[in-house]
PDB file of C-alpha atoms in Angstrom:
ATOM      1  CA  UNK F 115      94.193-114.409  34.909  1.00  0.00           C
ATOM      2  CA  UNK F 116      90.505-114.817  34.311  1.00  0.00           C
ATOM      3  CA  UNK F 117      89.045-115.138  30.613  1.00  0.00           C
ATOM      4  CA  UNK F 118      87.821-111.425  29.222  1.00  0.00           C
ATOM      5  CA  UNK F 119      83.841-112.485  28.393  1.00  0.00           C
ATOM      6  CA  UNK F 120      81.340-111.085  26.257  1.00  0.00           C
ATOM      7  CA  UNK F 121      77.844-110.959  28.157  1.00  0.00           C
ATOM      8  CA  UNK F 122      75.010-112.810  25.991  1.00  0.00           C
ATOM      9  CA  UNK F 123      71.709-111.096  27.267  1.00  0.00           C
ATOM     10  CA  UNK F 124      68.029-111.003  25.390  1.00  0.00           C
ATOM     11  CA  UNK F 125      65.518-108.814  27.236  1.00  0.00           C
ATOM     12  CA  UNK F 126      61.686-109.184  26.452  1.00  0.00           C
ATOM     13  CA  UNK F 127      60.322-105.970  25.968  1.00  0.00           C
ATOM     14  CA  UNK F 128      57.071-105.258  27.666  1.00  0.00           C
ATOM     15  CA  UNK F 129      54.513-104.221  24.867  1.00  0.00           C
ATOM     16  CA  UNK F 130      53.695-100.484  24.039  1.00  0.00           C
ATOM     17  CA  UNK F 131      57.912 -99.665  24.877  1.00  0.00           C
ATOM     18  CA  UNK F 132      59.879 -98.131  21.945  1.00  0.00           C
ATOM     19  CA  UNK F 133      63.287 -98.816  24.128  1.00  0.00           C
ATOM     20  CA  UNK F 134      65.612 -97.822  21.396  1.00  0.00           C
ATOM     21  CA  UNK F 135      63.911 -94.252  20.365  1.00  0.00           C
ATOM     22  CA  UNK F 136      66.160 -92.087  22.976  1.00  0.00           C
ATOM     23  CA  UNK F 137      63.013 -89.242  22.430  1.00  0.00           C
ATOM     24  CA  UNK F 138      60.824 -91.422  24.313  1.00  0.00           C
ATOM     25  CA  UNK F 139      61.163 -91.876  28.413  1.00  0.00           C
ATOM     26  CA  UNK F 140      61.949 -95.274  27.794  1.00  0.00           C
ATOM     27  CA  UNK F 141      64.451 -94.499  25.495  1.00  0.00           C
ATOM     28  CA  UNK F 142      66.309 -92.451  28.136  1.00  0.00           C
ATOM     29  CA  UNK F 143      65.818 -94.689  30.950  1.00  0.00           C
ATOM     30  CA  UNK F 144      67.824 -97.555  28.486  1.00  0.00           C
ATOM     31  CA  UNK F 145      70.503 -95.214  27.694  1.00  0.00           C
ATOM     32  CA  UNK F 146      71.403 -93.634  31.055  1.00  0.00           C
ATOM     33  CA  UNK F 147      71.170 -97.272  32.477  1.00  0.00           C
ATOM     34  CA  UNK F 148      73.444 -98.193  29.456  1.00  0.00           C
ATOM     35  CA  UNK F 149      75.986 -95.392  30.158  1.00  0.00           C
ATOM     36  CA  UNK F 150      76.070 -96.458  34.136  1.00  0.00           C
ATOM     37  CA  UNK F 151      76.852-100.154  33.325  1.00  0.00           C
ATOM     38  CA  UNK F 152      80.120 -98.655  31.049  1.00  0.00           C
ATOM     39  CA  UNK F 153      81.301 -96.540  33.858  1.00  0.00           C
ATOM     40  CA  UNK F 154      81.611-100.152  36.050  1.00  0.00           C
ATOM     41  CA  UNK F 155      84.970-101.911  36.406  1.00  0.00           C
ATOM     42  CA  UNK F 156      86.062-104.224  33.745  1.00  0.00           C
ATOM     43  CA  UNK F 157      83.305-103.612  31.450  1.00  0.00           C
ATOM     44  CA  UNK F 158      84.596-102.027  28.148  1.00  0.00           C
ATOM     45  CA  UNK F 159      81.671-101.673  24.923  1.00  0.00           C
ATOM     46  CA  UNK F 160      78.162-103.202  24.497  1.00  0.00           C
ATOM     47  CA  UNK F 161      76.684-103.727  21.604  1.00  0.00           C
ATOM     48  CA  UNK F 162      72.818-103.196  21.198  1.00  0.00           C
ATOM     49  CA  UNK F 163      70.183-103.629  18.717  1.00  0.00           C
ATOM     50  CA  UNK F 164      66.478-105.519  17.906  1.00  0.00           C
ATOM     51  CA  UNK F 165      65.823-108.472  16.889  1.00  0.00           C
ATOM     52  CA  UNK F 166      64.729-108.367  13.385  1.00  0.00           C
ATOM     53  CA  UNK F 167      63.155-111.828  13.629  1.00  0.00           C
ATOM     54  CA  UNK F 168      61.539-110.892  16.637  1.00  0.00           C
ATOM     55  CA  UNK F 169      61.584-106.879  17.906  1.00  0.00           C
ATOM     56  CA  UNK F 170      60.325-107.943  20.888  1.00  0.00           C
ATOM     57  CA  UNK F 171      63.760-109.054  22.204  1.00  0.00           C
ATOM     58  CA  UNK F 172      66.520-106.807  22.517  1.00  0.00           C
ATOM     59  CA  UNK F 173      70.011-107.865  22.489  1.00  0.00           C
ATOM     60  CA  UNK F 174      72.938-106.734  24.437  1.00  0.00           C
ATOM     61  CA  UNK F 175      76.271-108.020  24.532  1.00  0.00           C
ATOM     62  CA  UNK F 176      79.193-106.132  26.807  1.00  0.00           C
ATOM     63  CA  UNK F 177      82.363-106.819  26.707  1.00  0.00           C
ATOM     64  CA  UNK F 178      83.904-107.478  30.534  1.00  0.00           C
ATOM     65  CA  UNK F 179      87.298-108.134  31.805  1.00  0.00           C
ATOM     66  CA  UNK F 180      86.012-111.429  33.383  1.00  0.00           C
ATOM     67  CA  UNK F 181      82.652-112.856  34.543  1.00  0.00           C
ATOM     68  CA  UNK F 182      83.671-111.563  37.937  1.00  0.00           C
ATOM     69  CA  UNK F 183      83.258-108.122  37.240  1.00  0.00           C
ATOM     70  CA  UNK F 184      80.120-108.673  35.432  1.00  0.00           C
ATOM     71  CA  UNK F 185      78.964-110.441  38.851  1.00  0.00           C
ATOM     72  CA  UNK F 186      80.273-108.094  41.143  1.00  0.00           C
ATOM     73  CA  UNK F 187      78.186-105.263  39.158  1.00  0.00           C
ATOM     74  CA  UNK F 188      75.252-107.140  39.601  1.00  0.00           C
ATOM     75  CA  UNK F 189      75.564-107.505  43.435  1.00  0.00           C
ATOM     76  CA  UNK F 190      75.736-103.785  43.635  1.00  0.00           C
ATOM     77  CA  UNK F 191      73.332-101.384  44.646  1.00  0.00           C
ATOM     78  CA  UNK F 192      73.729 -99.626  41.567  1.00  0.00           C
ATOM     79  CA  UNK F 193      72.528-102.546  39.517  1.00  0.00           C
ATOM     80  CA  UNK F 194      69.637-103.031  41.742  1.00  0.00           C
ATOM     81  CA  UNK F 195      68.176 -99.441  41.069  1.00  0.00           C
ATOM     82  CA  UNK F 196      68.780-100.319  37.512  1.00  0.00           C
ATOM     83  CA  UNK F 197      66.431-103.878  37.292  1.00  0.00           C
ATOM     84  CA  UNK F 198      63.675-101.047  39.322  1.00  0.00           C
ATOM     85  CA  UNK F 199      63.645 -99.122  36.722  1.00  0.00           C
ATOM     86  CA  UNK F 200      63.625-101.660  33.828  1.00  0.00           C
ATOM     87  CA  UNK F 201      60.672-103.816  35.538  1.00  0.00           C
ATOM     88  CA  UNK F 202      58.021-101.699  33.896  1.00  0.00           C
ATOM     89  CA  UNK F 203      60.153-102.280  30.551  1.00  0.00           C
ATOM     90  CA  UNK F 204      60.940-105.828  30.528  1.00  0.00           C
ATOM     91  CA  UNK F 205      59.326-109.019  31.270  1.00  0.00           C
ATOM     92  CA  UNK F 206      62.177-110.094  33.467  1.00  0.00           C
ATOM     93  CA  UNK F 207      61.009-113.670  33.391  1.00  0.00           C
ATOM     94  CA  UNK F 208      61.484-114.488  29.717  1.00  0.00           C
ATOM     95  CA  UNK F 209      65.171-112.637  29.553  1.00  0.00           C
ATOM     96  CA  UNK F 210      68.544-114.753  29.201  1.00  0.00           C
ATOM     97  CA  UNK F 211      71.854-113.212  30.733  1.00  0.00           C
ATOM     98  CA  UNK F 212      74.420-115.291  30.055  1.00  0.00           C
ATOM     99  CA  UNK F 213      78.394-115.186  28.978  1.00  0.00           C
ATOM    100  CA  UNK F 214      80.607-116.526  26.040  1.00  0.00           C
ATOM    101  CA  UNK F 215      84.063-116.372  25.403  1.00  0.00           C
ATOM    102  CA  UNK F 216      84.488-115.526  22.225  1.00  0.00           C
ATOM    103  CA  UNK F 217      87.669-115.666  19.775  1.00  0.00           C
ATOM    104  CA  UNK F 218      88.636-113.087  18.601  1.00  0.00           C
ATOM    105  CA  UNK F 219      87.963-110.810  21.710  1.00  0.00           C
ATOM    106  CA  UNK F 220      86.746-108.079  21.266  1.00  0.00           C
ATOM    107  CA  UNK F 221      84.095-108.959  18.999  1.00  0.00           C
ATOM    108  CA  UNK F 222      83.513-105.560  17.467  1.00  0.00           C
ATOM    109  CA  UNK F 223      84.220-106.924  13.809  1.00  0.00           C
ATOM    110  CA  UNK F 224      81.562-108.800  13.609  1.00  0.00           C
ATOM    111  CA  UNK F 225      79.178-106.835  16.177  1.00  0.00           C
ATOM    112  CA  UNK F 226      79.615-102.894  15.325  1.00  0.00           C
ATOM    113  CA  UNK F 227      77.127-101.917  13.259  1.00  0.00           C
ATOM    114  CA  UNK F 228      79.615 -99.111  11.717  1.00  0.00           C
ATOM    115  CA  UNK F 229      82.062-102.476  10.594  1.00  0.00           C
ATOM    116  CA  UNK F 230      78.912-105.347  10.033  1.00  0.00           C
ATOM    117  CA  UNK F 231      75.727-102.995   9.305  1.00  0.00           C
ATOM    118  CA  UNK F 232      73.923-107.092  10.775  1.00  0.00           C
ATOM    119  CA  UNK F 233      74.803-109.732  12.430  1.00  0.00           C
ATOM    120  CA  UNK F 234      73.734-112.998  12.234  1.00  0.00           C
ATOM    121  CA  UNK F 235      74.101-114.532  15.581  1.00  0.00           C
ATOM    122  CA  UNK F 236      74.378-118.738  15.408  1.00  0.00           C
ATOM    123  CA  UNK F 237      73.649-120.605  18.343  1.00  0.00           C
ATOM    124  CA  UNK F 238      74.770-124.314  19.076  1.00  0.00           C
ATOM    125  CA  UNK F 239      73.459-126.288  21.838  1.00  0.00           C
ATOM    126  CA  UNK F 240      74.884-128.975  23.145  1.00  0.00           C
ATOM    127  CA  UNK F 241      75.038-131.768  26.116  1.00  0.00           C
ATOM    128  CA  UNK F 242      76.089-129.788  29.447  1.00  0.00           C
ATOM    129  CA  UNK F 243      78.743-132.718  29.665  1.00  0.00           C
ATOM    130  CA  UNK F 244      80.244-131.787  26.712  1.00  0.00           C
ATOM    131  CA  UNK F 245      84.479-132.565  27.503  1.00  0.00           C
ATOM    132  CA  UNK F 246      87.292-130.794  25.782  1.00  0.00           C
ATOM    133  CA  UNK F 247      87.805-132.943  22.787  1.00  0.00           C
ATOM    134  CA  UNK F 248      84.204-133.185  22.073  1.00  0.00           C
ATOM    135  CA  UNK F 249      84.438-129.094  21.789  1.00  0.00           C
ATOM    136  CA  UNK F 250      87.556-129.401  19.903  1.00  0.00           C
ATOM    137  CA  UNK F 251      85.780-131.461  17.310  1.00  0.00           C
ATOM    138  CA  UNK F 252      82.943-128.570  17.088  1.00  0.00           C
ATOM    139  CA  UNK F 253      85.583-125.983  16.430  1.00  0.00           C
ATOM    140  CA  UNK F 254      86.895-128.062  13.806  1.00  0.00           C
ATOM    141  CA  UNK F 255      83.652-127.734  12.316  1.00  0.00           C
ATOM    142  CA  UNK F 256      82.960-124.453  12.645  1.00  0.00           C
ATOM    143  CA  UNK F 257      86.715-123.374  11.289  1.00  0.00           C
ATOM    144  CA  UNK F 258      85.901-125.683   8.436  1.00  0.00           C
ATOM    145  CA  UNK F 259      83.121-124.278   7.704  1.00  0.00           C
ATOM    146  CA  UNK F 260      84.297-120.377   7.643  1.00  0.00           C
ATOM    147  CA  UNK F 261      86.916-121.381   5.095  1.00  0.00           C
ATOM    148  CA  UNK F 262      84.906-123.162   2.524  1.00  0.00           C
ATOM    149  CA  UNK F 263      81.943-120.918   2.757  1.00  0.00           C
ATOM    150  CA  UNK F 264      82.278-117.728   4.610  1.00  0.00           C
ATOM    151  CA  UNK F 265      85.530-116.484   3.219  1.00  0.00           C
ATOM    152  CA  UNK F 266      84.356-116.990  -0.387  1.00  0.00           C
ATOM    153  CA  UNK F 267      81.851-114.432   0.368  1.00  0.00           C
ATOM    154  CA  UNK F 268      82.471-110.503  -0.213  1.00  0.00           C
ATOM    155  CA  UNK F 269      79.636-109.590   1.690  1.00  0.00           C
ATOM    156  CA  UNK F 270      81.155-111.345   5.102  1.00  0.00           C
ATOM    157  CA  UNK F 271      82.259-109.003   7.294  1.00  0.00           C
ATOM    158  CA  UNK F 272      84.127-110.962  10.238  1.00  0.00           C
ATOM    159  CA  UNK F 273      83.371-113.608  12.527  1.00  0.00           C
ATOM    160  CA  UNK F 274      83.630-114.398  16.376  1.00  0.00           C
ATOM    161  CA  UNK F 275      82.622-117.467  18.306  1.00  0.00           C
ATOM    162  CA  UNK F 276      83.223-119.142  21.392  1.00  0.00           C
ATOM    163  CA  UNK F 277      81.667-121.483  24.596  1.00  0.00           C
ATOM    164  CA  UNK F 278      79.341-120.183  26.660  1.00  0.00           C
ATOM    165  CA  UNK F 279      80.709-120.262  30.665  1.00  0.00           C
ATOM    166  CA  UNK F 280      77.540-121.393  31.834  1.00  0.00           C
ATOM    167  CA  UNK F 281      76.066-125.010  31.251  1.00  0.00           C
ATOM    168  CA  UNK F 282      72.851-124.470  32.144  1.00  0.00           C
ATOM    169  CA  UNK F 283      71.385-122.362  28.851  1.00  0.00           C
ATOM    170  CA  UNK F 284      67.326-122.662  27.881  1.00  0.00           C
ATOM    171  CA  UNK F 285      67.449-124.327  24.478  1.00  0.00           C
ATOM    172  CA  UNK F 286      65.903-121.528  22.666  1.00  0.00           C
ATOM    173  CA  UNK F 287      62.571-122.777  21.293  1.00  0.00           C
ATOM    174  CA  UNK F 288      62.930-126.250  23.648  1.00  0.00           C
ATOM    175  CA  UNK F 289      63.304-124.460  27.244  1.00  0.00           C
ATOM    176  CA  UNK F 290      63.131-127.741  29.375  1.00  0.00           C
ATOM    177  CA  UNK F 291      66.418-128.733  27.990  1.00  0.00           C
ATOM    178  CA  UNK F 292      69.363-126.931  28.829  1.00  0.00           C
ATOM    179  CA  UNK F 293      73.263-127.453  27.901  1.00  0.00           C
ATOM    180  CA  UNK F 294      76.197-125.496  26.969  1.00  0.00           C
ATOM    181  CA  UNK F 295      75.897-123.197  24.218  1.00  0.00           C
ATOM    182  CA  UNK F 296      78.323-122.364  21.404  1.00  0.00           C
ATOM    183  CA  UNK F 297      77.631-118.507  19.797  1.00  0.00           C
ATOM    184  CA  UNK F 298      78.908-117.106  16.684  1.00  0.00           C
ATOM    185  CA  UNK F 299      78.651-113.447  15.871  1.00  0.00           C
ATOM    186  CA  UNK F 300      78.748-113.694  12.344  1.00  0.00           C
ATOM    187  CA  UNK F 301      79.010-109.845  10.478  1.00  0.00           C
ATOM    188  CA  UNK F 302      77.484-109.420   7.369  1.00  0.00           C
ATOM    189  CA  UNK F 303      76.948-106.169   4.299  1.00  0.00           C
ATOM    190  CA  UNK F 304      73.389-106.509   5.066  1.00  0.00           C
ATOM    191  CA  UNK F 305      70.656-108.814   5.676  1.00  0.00           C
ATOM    192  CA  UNK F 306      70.024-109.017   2.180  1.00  0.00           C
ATOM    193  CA  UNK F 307      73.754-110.207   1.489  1.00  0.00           C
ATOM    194  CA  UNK F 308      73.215-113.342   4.224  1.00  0.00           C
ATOM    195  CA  UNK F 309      70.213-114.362   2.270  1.00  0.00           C
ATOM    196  CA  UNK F 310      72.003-114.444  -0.707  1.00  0.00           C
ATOM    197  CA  UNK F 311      74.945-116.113   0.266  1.00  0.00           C
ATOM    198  CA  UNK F 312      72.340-118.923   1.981  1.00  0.00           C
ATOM    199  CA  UNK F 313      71.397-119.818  -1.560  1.00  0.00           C
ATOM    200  CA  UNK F 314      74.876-120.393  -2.925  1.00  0.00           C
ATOM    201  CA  UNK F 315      76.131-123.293  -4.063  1.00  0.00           C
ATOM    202  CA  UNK F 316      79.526-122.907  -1.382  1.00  0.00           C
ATOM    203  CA  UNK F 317      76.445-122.204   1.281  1.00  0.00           C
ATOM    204  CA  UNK F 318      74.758-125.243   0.438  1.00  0.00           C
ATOM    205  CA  UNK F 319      77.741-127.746   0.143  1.00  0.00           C
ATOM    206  CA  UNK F 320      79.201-126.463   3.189  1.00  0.00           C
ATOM    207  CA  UNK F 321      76.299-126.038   5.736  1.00  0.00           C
ATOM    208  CA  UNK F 322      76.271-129.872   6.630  1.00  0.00           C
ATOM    209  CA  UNK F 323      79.572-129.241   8.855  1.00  0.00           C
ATOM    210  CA  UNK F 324      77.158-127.459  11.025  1.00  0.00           C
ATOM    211  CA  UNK F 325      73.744-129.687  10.971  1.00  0.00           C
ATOM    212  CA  UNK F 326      76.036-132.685  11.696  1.00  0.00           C
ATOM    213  CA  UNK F 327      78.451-131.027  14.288  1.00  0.00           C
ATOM    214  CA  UNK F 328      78.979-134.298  16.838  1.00  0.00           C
ATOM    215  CA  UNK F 329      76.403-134.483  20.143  1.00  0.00           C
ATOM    216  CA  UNK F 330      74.460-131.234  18.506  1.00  0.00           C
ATOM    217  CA  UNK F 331      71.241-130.686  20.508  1.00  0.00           C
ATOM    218  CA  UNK F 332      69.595-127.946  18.486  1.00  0.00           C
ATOM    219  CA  UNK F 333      71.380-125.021  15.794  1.00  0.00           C
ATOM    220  CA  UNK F 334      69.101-121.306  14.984  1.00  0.00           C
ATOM    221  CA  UNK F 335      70.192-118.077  13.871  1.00  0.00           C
ATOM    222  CA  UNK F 336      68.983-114.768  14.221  1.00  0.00           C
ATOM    223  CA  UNK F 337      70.222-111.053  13.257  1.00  0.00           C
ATOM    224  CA  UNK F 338      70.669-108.231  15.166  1.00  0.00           C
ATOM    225  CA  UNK F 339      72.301-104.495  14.005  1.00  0.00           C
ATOM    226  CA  UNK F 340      74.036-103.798  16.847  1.00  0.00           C
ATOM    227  CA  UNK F 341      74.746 -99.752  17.618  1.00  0.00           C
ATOM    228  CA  UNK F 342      78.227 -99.760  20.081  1.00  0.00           C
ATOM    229  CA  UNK F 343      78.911 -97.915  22.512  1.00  0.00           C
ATOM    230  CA  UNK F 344      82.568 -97.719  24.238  1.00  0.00           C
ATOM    231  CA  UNK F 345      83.281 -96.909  28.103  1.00  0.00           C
ATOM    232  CA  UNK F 346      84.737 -93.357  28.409  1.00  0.00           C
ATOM    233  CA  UNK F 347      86.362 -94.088  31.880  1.00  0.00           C
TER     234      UNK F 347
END
């Protein structure tokens, strides 16, 4: 039985687009296109939202049965009037669409705005050749890490993470190196409430289980407030 996946995509908005404001044309165009994708085989909820470090990328991650029926969706014709449509509304070449498989799956905890008003979304890059105990020794980390920081916090809403299925992810902010990519959605009160917590003391005697995670090519973090949306079929 294949592994459910959550699709990891960032879409560059073209400028002058309000993509999110469903009174604009735009607006419609993302949410009709949004409402098609749900109505596809094995794909369940997305989750949406901006950037706030940078509103020029929009985040979506949807929640498939496997990769294959994300794949399958994209070889259809229905997909390919989509990407006509969104060509005037994204710069196609500076989008990612990948997958992780995160634990626990679903990730709406963390991801629905209605549960985690933001998430901070953690990204891990590592060597593409990466083997199974070398991952193992990253999920140590990361495990480590949510009990002697993130659980002491009130404010910390829920937490999901897993491996990328690709090996061949951009290093965001180092795009000629590539690797495999660990993501954590990370659900927080508010952004307000992360920034807070980064200043604690169990923040700051914790965090080094992170920076020093073993064969770590590069760590960021950004936030997102992700509205859901949940297939009717």
């Amino acid at each position: 039985m294949a592994n459910k996946v959550t699709e990891f995509a960032c879409y560059a908005i073209r400028p002058g687009f309000n993509v999110l404001d469903e009174t604009t044309n735009e607006g419609q165009t993302i949410a009709r296109i949004i409402d098609s994708v749900l109505n596809q085989p094995g794909a369940h909820r997305v989750y949406y939202g901006m950037e706030v470090e940078d509103p020029s990328h929009m985040w979506l991650f949807l929640d498939w049965d496997s990769r294959d029926d994300h794949d399958k969706y994209r070889e259809s014709g229905t997909h390919q009037e989509a990407i006509k449509e969104l060509l005037p509304l994204f710069d196609f070449s500076k989008s990612l669409i990948k997958h992780v498989a995160p634990q626990p799956y679903p990730p709406r905890q963390a991801l629905d705005n209605s549960n985690s008003p933001i998430t901070e979304v953690l990204y891990a890059f590592f060597p593409a050749d990466i083997d199974a105990s070398g991952k193992d020794a990253v999920v140590a980390r990361i495990d480590e890490f949510v009990e002697r920081a993130l659980k002491t916090c009130p404010d910390f809403r829920g937490i999901s993470y897993g491996w990328s299925l690709e090996d061949d992810i951009p290093v965001r902010g180092d795009e000629e190196k590539q690797g495999v990519m660990l993501a954590a959605f990370i659900g927080w009160q508010s952004l307000e409430a992360h920034m807070k917590f980064r200043d604690t003391q169990q923040f700051k005697d914790s965090i080094g289980l992170l920076r020093t995670m073993p064969s770590l090519i590069k760590m960021g973090v950004f936030h997102v407030s992700c509205t859901s949306k949940v297939a009717s079929k």
